[in-house]
Amino acid sequence: MWENLKRPKVMGIVNVTPDSFSDGGRHDSTAAAVAHGRKLISDGADLLDIGGESTRPGAAAVSVEAEIARVRPVIEGLAGADVPLSIDTMKPAVARAAIAAGATIWNDVAALTAPGAPETAAELGCDVVLMHMKGEPRTMQDDPRYDDVVGEVEAFLLARAEAAMAAGVAHDRIWLDPGIGFGKTVDHNLALLAALPRLVALGYPVLLGASRKRFIATLDPLGKDADARLGGSLAAALAGAAAGVAAVRVHDVRETVQALRVQAAIGG
Ligand code: 8Y7
């Protein structure tokens, strides 16, 4: 029946950066982030991804201490809620603190390339999302080039999965993510979205993050503002679902859950 058809899980995004919630101090931003997370759960989120460091091109670097101070109270505040929590960080020390506070997934846009990261992931015993990024956040959008974007992303992700397993991370804890928008032109992003079935066929759960990303505005100039990209975000999520991705990382949880439910019901 259509009540429990298979569809990707929906991972709701909870940003805990000082600019993401109008903020009169740390208590305010913690409370706002926890409230936002609870709202996303009531909207149907299956998972929450909590991040304290902006990966936007040009964003300021955050120290380990500052990043932990941002995310730990939010994870503690949401740990009682009944969905798995993911920590979005490139730093092993932040992942360690987040897992201790109740997170169970490490979402690493640097795919465990920081020193000691694979060993830390193995020791923590958490799930890990290995995402492809070309370059580093500050400069990654300065004329990114590939000979074969799909082949290079696939080879990178498989090599990072091998590195994780060599350090002791179990195969079934590893997720792969093509990293839409991370060192990619619109054509690179579109090639990767079209190649999702090939990434899914690698045998790891695939996470897709296309929500509100800038390529949508390239395809639809009226989507200049990030909050005017819902239609494109839903189109990408539905394409991911059709390709068999395990989860989609989104801002608009309610709308995404509804779209995925209808798509699954049509598919039977
Ligand atoms: C992704 C992500 C971001 C993504 C994974 C944004 C933290 C940029 N995008 N993590 N993070 N995949 N795994 O626009 O695509 O949300 S931040």
PDB file of C-alpha atoms and ligand atoms in Angstrom:
ATOM      1  CA  MET A   1       0.000   0.000   0.000  1.00  0.00           C
ATOM      2  CA  TRP A   2       1.036   3.567  -0.525  1.00  0.00           C
ATOM      3  CA  GLU A   3       1.454   4.269   3.206  1.00  0.00           C
ATOM      4  CA  ASN A   4       4.865   2.643   3.442  1.00  0.00           C
ATOM      5  CA  LEU A   5       6.328   2.665  -0.018  1.00  0.00           C
ATOM      6  CA  LYS A   6      10.072   2.885  -0.321  1.00  0.00           C
ATOM      7  CA  ARG A   7      11.391   6.397  -0.829  1.00  0.00           C
ATOM      8  CA  PRO A   8      14.611   8.182   0.097  1.00  0.00           C
ATOM      9  CA  LYS A   9      14.975   9.386   3.650  1.00  0.00           C
ATOM     10  CA  VAL A  10      14.762  13.131   4.087  1.00  0.00           C
ATOM     11  CA  MET A  11      17.614  14.782   5.969  1.00  0.00           C
ATOM     12  CA  GLY A  12      16.656  18.233   7.257  1.00  0.00           C
ATOM     13  CA  ILE A  13      19.340  20.919   7.459  1.00  0.00           C
ATOM     14  CA  VAL A  14      19.982  22.691  10.760  1.00  0.00           C
ATOM     15  CA  ASN A  15      22.619  25.410  10.413  1.00  0.00           C
ATOM     16  CA  VAL A  16      24.089  26.759  13.630  1.00  0.00           C
ATOM     17  CA  THR A  17      26.145  29.624  12.300  1.00  0.00           C
ATOM     18  CA  PRO A  18      25.785  33.103  13.775  1.00  0.00           C
ATOM     19  CA  ASP A  19      24.422  34.418  10.472  1.00  0.00           C
ATOM     20  CA  SER A  20      21.824  31.653  10.041  1.00  0.00           C
ATOM     21  CA  PHE A  21      19.548  32.649  12.916  1.00  0.00           C
ATOM     22  CA  SER A  22      19.184  36.251  14.035  1.00  0.00           C
ATOM     23  CA  ASP A  23      21.065  36.062  17.159  1.00  0.00           C
ATOM     24  CA  GLY A  24      21.356  37.948  20.370  1.00  0.00           C
ATOM     25  CA  GLY A  25      23.879  35.499  21.773  1.00  0.00           C
ATOM     26  CA  ARG A  26      24.683  31.819  21.967  1.00  0.00           C
ATOM     27  CA  HIS A  27      21.600  30.857  24.005  1.00  0.00           C
ATOM     28  CA  ASP A  28      19.362  32.460  21.417  1.00  0.00           C
ATOM     29  CA  SER A  29      20.997  30.708  18.496  1.00  0.00           C
ATOM     30  CA  THR A  30      20.965  27.354  20.324  1.00  0.00           C
ATOM     31  CA  ALA A  31      17.279  27.681  21.149  1.00  0.00           C
ATOM     32  CA  ALA A  32      16.451  28.778  17.602  1.00  0.00           C
ATOM     33  CA  ALA A  33      18.377  25.883  16.067  1.00  0.00           C
ATOM     34  CA  VAL A  34      16.766  23.330  18.391  1.00  0.00           C
ATOM     35  CA  ALA A  35      13.318  24.760  17.645  1.00  0.00           C
ATOM     36  CA  HIS A  36      14.065  24.632  13.919  1.00  0.00           C
ATOM     37  CA  GLY A  37      15.185  21.001  14.228  1.00  0.00           C
ATOM     38  CA  ARG A  38      11.975  20.071  16.048  1.00  0.00           C
ATOM     39  CA  LYS A  39       9.938  21.808  13.371  1.00  0.00           C
ATOM     40  CA  LEU A  40      11.749  19.825  10.659  1.00  0.00           C
ATOM     41  CA  ILE A  41      10.994  16.586  12.536  1.00  0.00           C
ATOM     42  CA  SER A  42       7.303  17.487  12.755  1.00  0.00           C
ATOM     43  CA  ASP A  43       7.467  18.264   9.013  1.00  0.00           C
ATOM     44  CA  GLY A  44       8.583  14.669   8.404  1.00  0.00           C
ATOM     45  CA  ALA A  45      12.394  14.717   8.514  1.00  0.00           C
ATOM     46  CA  ASP A  46      13.886  11.235   8.954  1.00  0.00           C
ATOM     47  CA  LEU A  47      17.316  12.619   9.918  1.00  0.00           C
ATOM     48  CA  LEU A  48      18.784  15.989  10.871  1.00  0.00           C
ATOM     49  CA  ASP A  49      22.149  17.359   9.751  1.00  0.00           C
ATOM     50  CA  ILE A  50      23.620  19.864  12.207  1.00  0.00           C
ATOM     51  CA  GLY A  51      26.475  22.109  11.101  1.00  0.00           C
ATOM     52  CA  GLY A  52      28.426  24.915  12.746  1.00  0.00           C
ATOM     53  CA  GLU A  53      30.820  25.868   9.958  1.00  0.00           C
ATOM     54  CA  SER A  54      29.649  27.516   6.755  1.00  0.00           C
ATOM     55  CA  THR A  55      31.176  25.930   3.635  1.00  0.00           C
ATOM     56  CA  ARG A  56      30.013  28.825   1.463  1.00  0.00           C
ATOM     57  CA  PRO A  57      32.748  30.221  -0.786  1.00  0.00           C
ATOM     58  CA  GLY A  58      34.387  33.041   1.156  1.00  0.00           C
ATOM     59  CA  ALA A  59      33.028  32.018   4.577  1.00  0.00           C
ATOM     60  CA  ALA A  60      35.294  32.698   7.551  1.00  0.00           C
ATOM     61  CA  ALA A  61      37.142  29.792   9.186  1.00  0.00           C
ATOM     62  CA  VAL A  62      35.895  28.612  12.599  1.00  0.00           C
ATOM     63  CA  SER A  63      38.119  27.201  15.355  1.00  0.00           C
ATOM     64  CA  VAL A  64      37.511  23.711  16.758  1.00  0.00           C
ATOM     65  CA  GLU A  65      36.447  25.230  20.084  1.00  0.00           C
ATOM     66  CA  ALA A  66      33.996  27.678  18.522  1.00  0.00           C
ATOM     67  CA  GLU A  67      32.503  25.005  16.284  1.00  0.00           C
ATOM     68  CA  ILE A  68      31.980  22.619  19.218  1.00  0.00           C
ATOM     69  CA  ALA A  69      30.450  25.433  21.282  1.00  0.00           C
ATOM     70  CA  ARG A  70      27.922  26.024  18.491  1.00  0.00           C
ATOM     71  CA  VAL A  71      26.879  22.481  17.700  1.00  0.00           C
ATOM     72  CA  ARG A  72      27.137  20.597  21.013  1.00  0.00           C
ATOM     73  CA  PRO A  73      24.212  22.289  22.805  1.00  0.00           C
ATOM     74  CA  VAL A  74      22.049  21.877  19.691  1.00  0.00           C
ATOM     75  CA  ILE A  75      22.831  18.148  19.457  1.00  0.00           C
ATOM     76  CA  GLU A  76      22.133  17.768  23.175  1.00  0.00           C
ATOM     77  CA  GLY A  77      18.862  19.648  22.723  1.00  0.00           C
ATOM     78  CA  LEU A  78      17.759  17.399  19.853  1.00  0.00           C
ATOM     79  CA  ALA A  79      19.202  14.107  21.115  1.00  0.00           C
ATOM     80  CA  GLY A  80      15.897  13.164  22.782  1.00  0.00           C
ATOM     81  CA  ALA A  81      13.974  13.600  19.527  1.00  0.00           C
ATOM     82  CA  ASP A  82      13.548  10.301  17.751  1.00  0.00           C
ATOM     83  CA  VAL A  83      15.538  10.814  14.545  1.00  0.00           C
ATOM     84  CA  PRO A  84      19.240  10.127  13.979  1.00  0.00           C
ATOM     85  CA  LEU A  85      21.438  13.235  14.104  1.00  0.00           C
ATOM     86  CA  SER A  86      24.289  13.917  11.734  1.00  0.00           C
ATOM     87  CA  ILE A  87      27.203  16.269  12.412  1.00  0.00           C
ATOM     88  CA  ASP A  88      28.341  18.300   9.413  1.00  0.00           C
ATOM     89  CA  THR A  89      32.033  18.957  10.019  1.00  0.00           C
ATOM     90  CA  MET A  90      35.437  18.512   8.411  1.00  0.00           C
ATOM     91  CA  LYS A  91      37.174  18.367  11.811  1.00  0.00           C
ATOM     92  CA  PRO A  92      37.767  15.060  13.656  1.00  0.00           C
ATOM     93  CA  ALA A  93      37.678  16.791  17.077  1.00  0.00           C
ATOM     94  CA  VAL A  94      34.265  18.286  16.322  1.00  0.00           C
ATOM     95  CA  ALA A  95      32.962  14.916  15.104  1.00  0.00           C
ATOM     96  CA  ARG A  96      34.195  13.310  18.331  1.00  0.00           C
ATOM     97  CA  ALA A  97      32.424  15.898  20.518  1.00  0.00           C
ATOM     98  CA  ALA A  98      29.246  15.650  18.437  1.00  0.00           C
ATOM     99  CA  ILE A  99      29.091  11.854  18.625  1.00  0.00           C
ATOM    100  CA  ALA A 100      29.661  12.059  22.400  1.00  0.00           C
ATOM    101  CA  ALA A 101      26.722  14.498  22.571  1.00  0.00           C
ATOM    102  CA  GLY A 102      24.378  12.123  20.722  1.00  0.00           C
ATOM    103  CA  ALA A 103      24.996  12.346  16.976  1.00  0.00           C
ATOM    104  CA  THR A 104      25.447   9.027  15.149  1.00  0.00           C
ATOM    105  CA  ILE A 105      26.465  10.131  11.638  1.00  0.00           C
ATOM    106  CA  TRP A 106      29.520  12.135  10.555  1.00  0.00           C
ATOM    107  CA  ASN A 107      28.747  14.115   7.400  1.00  0.00           C
ATOM    108  CA  ASP A 108      32.180  15.108   6.088  1.00  0.00           C
ATOM    109  CA  VAL A 109      32.302  17.337   2.998  1.00  0.00           C
ATOM    110  CA  ALA A 110      36.067  16.700   3.018  1.00  0.00           C
ATOM    111  CA  ALA A 111      35.514  12.902   2.891  1.00  0.00           C
ATOM    112  CA  LEU A 112      37.838  12.106   5.842  1.00  0.00           C
ATOM    113  CA  THR A 113      40.858  13.840   4.282  1.00  0.00           C
ATOM    114  CA  ALA A 114      41.803  15.725   7.483  1.00  0.00           C
ATOM    115  CA  PRO A 115      44.763  14.200   9.365  1.00  0.00           C
ATOM    116  CA  GLY A 116      43.533  11.303  11.514  1.00  0.00           C
ATOM    117  CA  ALA A 117      39.975  11.519  10.194  1.00  0.00           C
ATOM    118  CA  PRO A 118      39.603   7.902   8.952  1.00  0.00           C
ATOM    119  CA  GLU A 119      40.995   6.546  12.239  1.00  0.00           C
ATOM    120  CA  THR A 120      38.660   8.805  14.227  1.00  0.00           C
ATOM    121  CA  ALA A 121      35.654   7.625  12.232  1.00  0.00           C
ATOM    122  CA  ALA A 122      36.642   4.000  12.818  1.00  0.00           C
ATOM    123  CA  GLU A 123      37.080   4.576  16.545  1.00  0.00           C
ATOM    124  CA  LEU A 124      33.760   6.429  16.869  1.00  0.00           C
ATOM    125  CA  GLY A 125      31.955   3.597  15.062  1.00  0.00           C
ATOM    126  CA  CYS A 126      29.576   6.103  13.480  1.00  0.00           C
ATOM    127  CA  ASP A 127      28.139   6.230   9.970  1.00  0.00           C
ATOM    128  CA  VAL A 128      30.184   8.482   7.661  1.00  0.00           C
ATOM    129  CA  VAL A 129      29.092  10.434   4.622  1.00  0.00           C
ATOM    130  CA  LEU A 130      31.987  10.798   2.182  1.00  0.00           C
ATOM    131  CA  MET A 131      31.326  13.772  -0.083  1.00  0.00           C
ATOM    132  CA  HIS A 132      33.270  14.802  -3.170  1.00  0.00           C
ATOM    133  CA  MET A 133      34.668  18.317  -3.260  1.00  0.00           C
ATOM    134  CA  LYS A 134      37.213  19.642  -5.745  1.00  0.00           C
ATOM    135  CA  GLY A 135      39.537  22.089  -4.022  1.00  0.00           C
ATOM    136  CA  GLU A 136      38.544  23.842  -0.820  1.00  0.00           C
ATOM    137  CA  PRO A 137      35.457  25.887  -0.010  1.00  0.00           C
ATOM    138  CA  ARG A 138      37.132  29.295  -0.361  1.00  0.00           C
ATOM    139  CA  THR A 139      38.272  28.780  -3.959  1.00  0.00           C
ATOM    140  CA  MET A 140      36.401  25.737  -5.242  1.00  0.00           C
ATOM    141  CA  GLN A 141      34.143  27.711  -7.602  1.00  0.00           C
ATOM    142  CA  ASP A 142      37.056  29.458  -9.386  1.00  0.00           C
ATOM    143  CA  ASP A 143      36.904  27.758 -12.794  1.00  0.00           C
ATOM    144  CA  PRO A 144      36.627  24.087 -11.781  1.00  0.00           C
ATOM    145  CA  ARG A 145      37.700  21.674 -14.568  1.00  0.00           C
ATOM    146  CA  TYR A 146      37.449  17.934 -15.136  1.00  0.00           C
ATOM    147  CA  ASP A 147      38.234  15.674 -18.087  1.00  0.00           C
ATOM    148  CA  ASP A 148      35.451  13.309 -17.005  1.00  0.00           C
ATOM    149  CA  VAL A 149      33.528  14.655 -14.033  1.00  0.00           C
ATOM    150  CA  VAL A 150      31.505  11.507 -13.357  1.00  0.00           C
ATOM    151  CA  GLY A 151      34.519   9.188 -13.640  1.00  0.00           C
ATOM    152  CA  GLU A 152      36.648  11.423 -11.431  1.00  0.00           C
ATOM    153  CA  VAL A 153      33.994  11.827  -8.734  1.00  0.00           C
ATOM    154  CA  GLU A 154      33.307   8.085  -8.761  1.00  0.00           C
ATOM    155  CA  ALA A 155      37.026   7.224  -8.503  1.00  0.00           C
ATOM    156  CA  PHE A 156      37.531   9.737  -5.683  1.00  0.00           C
ATOM    157  CA  LEU A 157      34.585   8.403  -3.681  1.00  0.00           C
ATOM    158  CA  LEU A 158      35.683   4.788  -4.093  1.00  0.00           C
ATOM    159  CA  ALA A 159      39.239   5.705  -3.040  1.00  0.00           C
ATOM    160  CA  ARG A 160      37.931   7.516   0.068  1.00  0.00           C
ATOM    161  CA  ALA A 161      35.722   4.514   0.917  1.00  0.00           C
ATOM    162  CA  GLU A 162      38.801   2.272   0.607  1.00  0.00           C
ATOM    163  CA  ALA A 163      40.785   4.633   2.864  1.00  0.00           C
ATOM    164  CA  ALA A 164      38.002   4.603   5.437  1.00  0.00           C
ATOM    165  CA  MET A 165      37.775   0.798   5.388  1.00  0.00           C
ATOM    166  CA  ALA A 166      41.573   0.470   5.601  1.00  0.00           C
ATOM    167  CA  ALA A 167      41.374   2.482   8.836  1.00  0.00           C
ATOM    168  CA  GLY A 168      38.652   0.171  10.176  1.00  0.00           C
ATOM    169  CA  VAL A 169      35.362   1.804   9.148  1.00  0.00           C
ATOM    170  CA  ALA A 170      32.836  -0.912   8.296  1.00  0.00           C
ATOM    171  CA  HIS A 171      31.578  -1.038   4.692  1.00  0.00           C
ATOM    172  CA  ASP A 172      27.977  -0.741   5.839  1.00  0.00           C
ATOM    173  CA  ARG A 173      28.697   2.509   7.707  1.00  0.00           C
ATOM    174  CA  ILE A 174      29.788   4.323   4.543  1.00  0.00           C
ATOM    175  CA  TRP A 175      27.622   6.669   2.465  1.00  0.00           C
ATOM    176  CA  LEU A 176      28.711   8.408  -0.760  1.00  0.00           C
ATOM    177  CA  ASP A 177      27.732  11.870  -1.997  1.00  0.00           C
ATOM    178  CA  PRO A 178      28.685  13.511  -5.335  1.00  0.00           C
ATOM    179  CA  GLY A 179      28.889  16.946  -3.675  1.00  0.00           C
ATOM    180  CA  ILE A 180      26.626  19.023  -5.893  1.00  0.00           C
ATOM    181  CA  GLY A 181      28.024  22.569  -6.077  1.00  0.00           C
ATOM    182  CA  PHE A 182      31.381  21.798  -4.466  1.00  0.00           C
ATOM    183  CA  GLY A 183      33.902  22.737  -7.165  1.00  0.00           C
ATOM    184  CA  LYS A 184      31.451  22.219 -10.029  1.00  0.00           C
ATOM    185  CA  THR A 185      29.943  24.230 -12.870  1.00  0.00           C
ATOM    186  CA  VAL A 186      26.298  23.859 -13.753  1.00  0.00           C
ATOM    187  CA  ASP A 187      27.254  21.331 -16.454  1.00  0.00           C
ATOM    188  CA  HIS A 188      29.277  19.291 -13.961  1.00  0.00           C
ATOM    189  CA  ASN A 189      26.324  19.287 -11.546  1.00  0.00           C
ATOM    190  CA  LEU A 190      23.922  18.207 -14.284  1.00  0.00           C
ATOM    191  CA  ALA A 191      26.250  15.418 -15.445  1.00  0.00           C
ATOM    192  CA  LEU A 192      26.450  14.133 -11.863  1.00  0.00           C
ATOM    193  CA  LEU A 193      22.684  14.322 -11.347  1.00  0.00           C
ATOM    194  CA  ALA A 194      22.181  12.396 -14.593  1.00  0.00           C
ATOM    195  CA  ALA A 195      24.762   9.806 -13.445  1.00  0.00           C
ATOM    196  CA  LEU A 196      23.170   9.114 -10.053  1.00  0.00           C
ATOM    197  CA  PRO A 197      22.118   5.577 -11.090  1.00  0.00           C
ATOM    198  CA  ARG A 198      25.803   4.805 -11.743  1.00  0.00           C
ATOM    199  CA  LEU A 199      26.797   6.076  -8.275  1.00  0.00           C
ATOM    200  CA  VAL A 200      23.941   4.129  -6.661  1.00  0.00           C
ATOM    201  CA  ALA A 201      25.187   0.995  -8.467  1.00  0.00           C
ATOM    202  CA  LEU A 202      28.495   1.207  -6.546  1.00  0.00           C
ATOM    203  CA  GLY A 203      26.677  -0.480  -3.667  1.00  0.00           C
ATOM    204  CA  TYR A 204      26.822   2.216  -1.000  1.00  0.00           C
ATOM    205  CA  PRO A 205      23.885   4.347   0.107  1.00  0.00           C
ATOM    206  CA  VAL A 206      24.032   7.663  -1.760  1.00  0.00           C
ATOM    207  CA  LEU A 207      23.147  11.014  -0.204  1.00  0.00           C
ATOM    208  CA  LEU A 208      22.165  13.852  -2.539  1.00  0.00           C
ATOM    209  CA  GLY A 209      22.376  17.510  -1.525  1.00  0.00           C
ATOM    210  CA  ALA A 210      20.975  19.815  -4.194  1.00  0.00           C
ATOM    211  CA  SER A 211      18.574  21.868  -2.081  1.00  0.00           C
ATOM    212  CA  ARG A 212      18.502  25.580  -2.979  1.00  0.00           C
ATOM    213  CA  LYS A 213      21.890  25.354  -4.677  1.00  0.00           C
ATOM    214  CA  ARG A 214      23.105  27.957  -7.121  1.00  0.00           C
ATOM    215  CA  PHE A 215      22.952  25.793 -10.265  1.00  0.00           C
ATOM    216  CA  ILE A 216      19.162  26.100  -9.965  1.00  0.00           C
ATOM    217  CA  ALA A 217      19.456  29.870 -10.447  1.00  0.00           C
ATOM    218  CA  THR A 218      21.632  29.353 -13.517  1.00  0.00           C
ATOM    219  CA  LEU A 219      18.857  27.251 -15.044  1.00  0.00           C
ATOM    220  CA  ASP A 220      16.148  29.656 -13.857  1.00  0.00           C
ATOM    221  CA  PRO A 221      17.332  33.233 -13.407  1.00  0.00           C
ATOM    222  CA  LEU A 222      14.211  34.138 -11.389  1.00  0.00           C
ATOM    223  CA  GLY A 223      15.613  31.763  -8.756  1.00  0.00           C
ATOM    224  CA  LYS A 224      18.300  34.289  -7.905  1.00  0.00           C
ATOM    225  CA  ASP A 225      17.402  34.256  -4.212  1.00  0.00           C
ATOM    226  CA  ALA A 226      18.093  30.967  -2.428  1.00  0.00           C
ATOM    227  CA  ASP A 227      14.541  30.829  -1.079  1.00  0.00           C
ATOM    228  CA  ALA A 228      13.168  31.071  -4.646  1.00  0.00           C
ATOM    229  CA  ARG A 229      14.608  27.664  -5.601  1.00  0.00           C
ATOM    230  CA  LEU A 230      12.015  25.278  -4.167  1.00  0.00           C
ATOM    231  CA  GLY A 231      10.826  24.017  -7.555  1.00  0.00           C
ATOM    232  CA  GLY A 232      14.320  23.194  -8.706  1.00  0.00           C
ATOM    233  CA  SER A 233      15.164  21.613  -5.365  1.00  0.00           C
ATOM    234  CA  LEU A 234      12.126  19.340  -5.620  1.00  0.00           C
ATOM    235  CA  ALA A 235      12.992  18.405  -9.212  1.00  0.00           C
ATOM    236  CA  ALA A 236      16.474  17.357  -8.094  1.00  0.00           C
ATOM    237  CA  ALA A 237      15.139  15.388  -5.114  1.00  0.00           C
ATOM    238  CA  LEU A 238      12.682  13.535  -7.366  1.00  0.00           C
ATOM    239  CA  ALA A 239      15.466  12.746  -9.848  1.00  0.00           C
ATOM    240  CA  GLY A 240      17.500  11.392  -6.947  1.00  0.00           C
ATOM    241  CA  ALA A 241      14.606   9.248  -5.801  1.00  0.00           C
ATOM    242  CA  ALA A 242      14.110   7.871  -9.315  1.00  0.00           C
ATOM    243  CA  ALA A 243      17.808   6.965  -9.361  1.00  0.00           C
ATOM    244  CA  GLY A 244      17.553   5.152  -6.026  1.00  0.00           C
ATOM    245  CA  VAL A 245      19.429   7.490  -3.671  1.00  0.00           C
ATOM    246  CA  ALA A 246      19.116   6.582   0.007  1.00  0.00           C
ATOM    247  CA  ALA A 247      18.589  10.124   1.276  1.00  0.00           C
ATOM    248  CA  VAL A 248      18.223  13.740   0.207  1.00  0.00           C
ATOM    249  CA  ARG A 249      19.600  16.645   2.278  1.00  0.00           C
ATOM    250  CA  VAL A 250      17.108  19.507   2.124  1.00  0.00           C
ATOM    251  CA  HIS A 251      15.948  22.784   3.621  1.00  0.00           C
ATOM    252  CA  ASP A 252      12.268  22.388   2.649  1.00  0.00           C
ATOM    253  CA  VAL A 253      11.411  19.178   4.464  1.00  0.00           C
ATOM    254  CA  ARG A 254       7.612  19.363   4.344  1.00  0.00           C
ATOM    255  CA  GLU A 255       7.441  19.997   0.595  1.00  0.00           C
ATOM    256  CA  THR A 256      10.100  17.366  -0.153  1.00  0.00           C
ATOM    257  CA  VAL A 257       8.386  14.644   1.882  1.00  0.00           C
ATOM    258  CA  GLN A 258       5.117  15.363   0.096  1.00  0.00           C
ATOM    259  CA  ALA A 259       6.717  15.274  -3.357  1.00  0.00           C
ATOM    260  CA  LEU A 260       8.541  12.021  -2.598  1.00  0.00           C
ATOM    261  CA  ARG A 261       5.372  10.411  -1.236  1.00  0.00           C
ATOM    262  CA  VAL A 262       3.396  11.267  -4.335  1.00  0.00           C
ATOM    263  CA  GLN A 263       6.184  10.092  -6.631  1.00  0.00           C
ATOM    264  CA  ALA A 264       6.466   6.792  -4.735  1.00  0.00           C
ATOM    265  CA  ALA A 265       2.712   6.263  -4.841  1.00  0.00           C
ATOM    266  CA  ILE A 266       2.615   6.818  -8.601  1.00  0.00           C
ATOM    267  CA  GLY A 267       5.456   4.371  -9.020  1.00  0.00           C
ATOM    268  CA  GLY A 268       3.532   1.851  -6.962  1.00  0.00           C
TER     269      GLY A 268
HETATM  270  C1  8Y7 B   1      26.129  19.317   1.169  1.00  0.00           C
HETATM  271  C2  8Y7 B   1      26.570  19.028   2.458  1.00  0.00           C
HETATM  272  C3  8Y7 B   1      26.395  21.181   2.225  1.00  0.00           C
HETATM  273  C4  8Y7 B   1      25.902  18.238   0.266  1.00  0.00           C
HETATM  274  C5  8Y7 B   1      26.560  16.771   2.055  1.00  0.00           C
HETATM  275  C6  8Y7 B   1      24.518  23.829   1.067  1.00  0.00           C
HETATM  276  C7  8Y7 B   1      27.209  20.351   4.470  1.00  0.00           C
HETATM  277  C8  8Y7 B   1      25.958  23.739   1.216  1.00  0.00           C
HETATM  278  N1  8Y7 B   1      26.002  20.670   1.047  1.00  0.00           N
HETATM  279  N2  8Y7 B   1      26.780  17.764   2.913  1.00  0.00           N
HETATM  280  N3  8Y7 B   1      26.738  20.207   3.111  1.00  0.00           N
HETATM  281  N4  8Y7 B   1      26.144  16.983   0.767  1.00  0.00           N
HETATM  282  N5  8Y7 B   1      26.761  15.501   2.439  1.00  0.00           N
HETATM  283  O1  8Y7 B   1      24.121  24.584   0.138  1.00  0.00           O
HETATM  284  O2  8Y7 B   1      25.557  18.376  -0.904  1.00  0.00           O
HETATM  285  O3  8Y7 B   1      23.729  23.223   1.803  1.00  0.00           O
HETATM  286  S1  8Y7 B   1      26.497  22.880   2.659  1.00  0.00           S
END
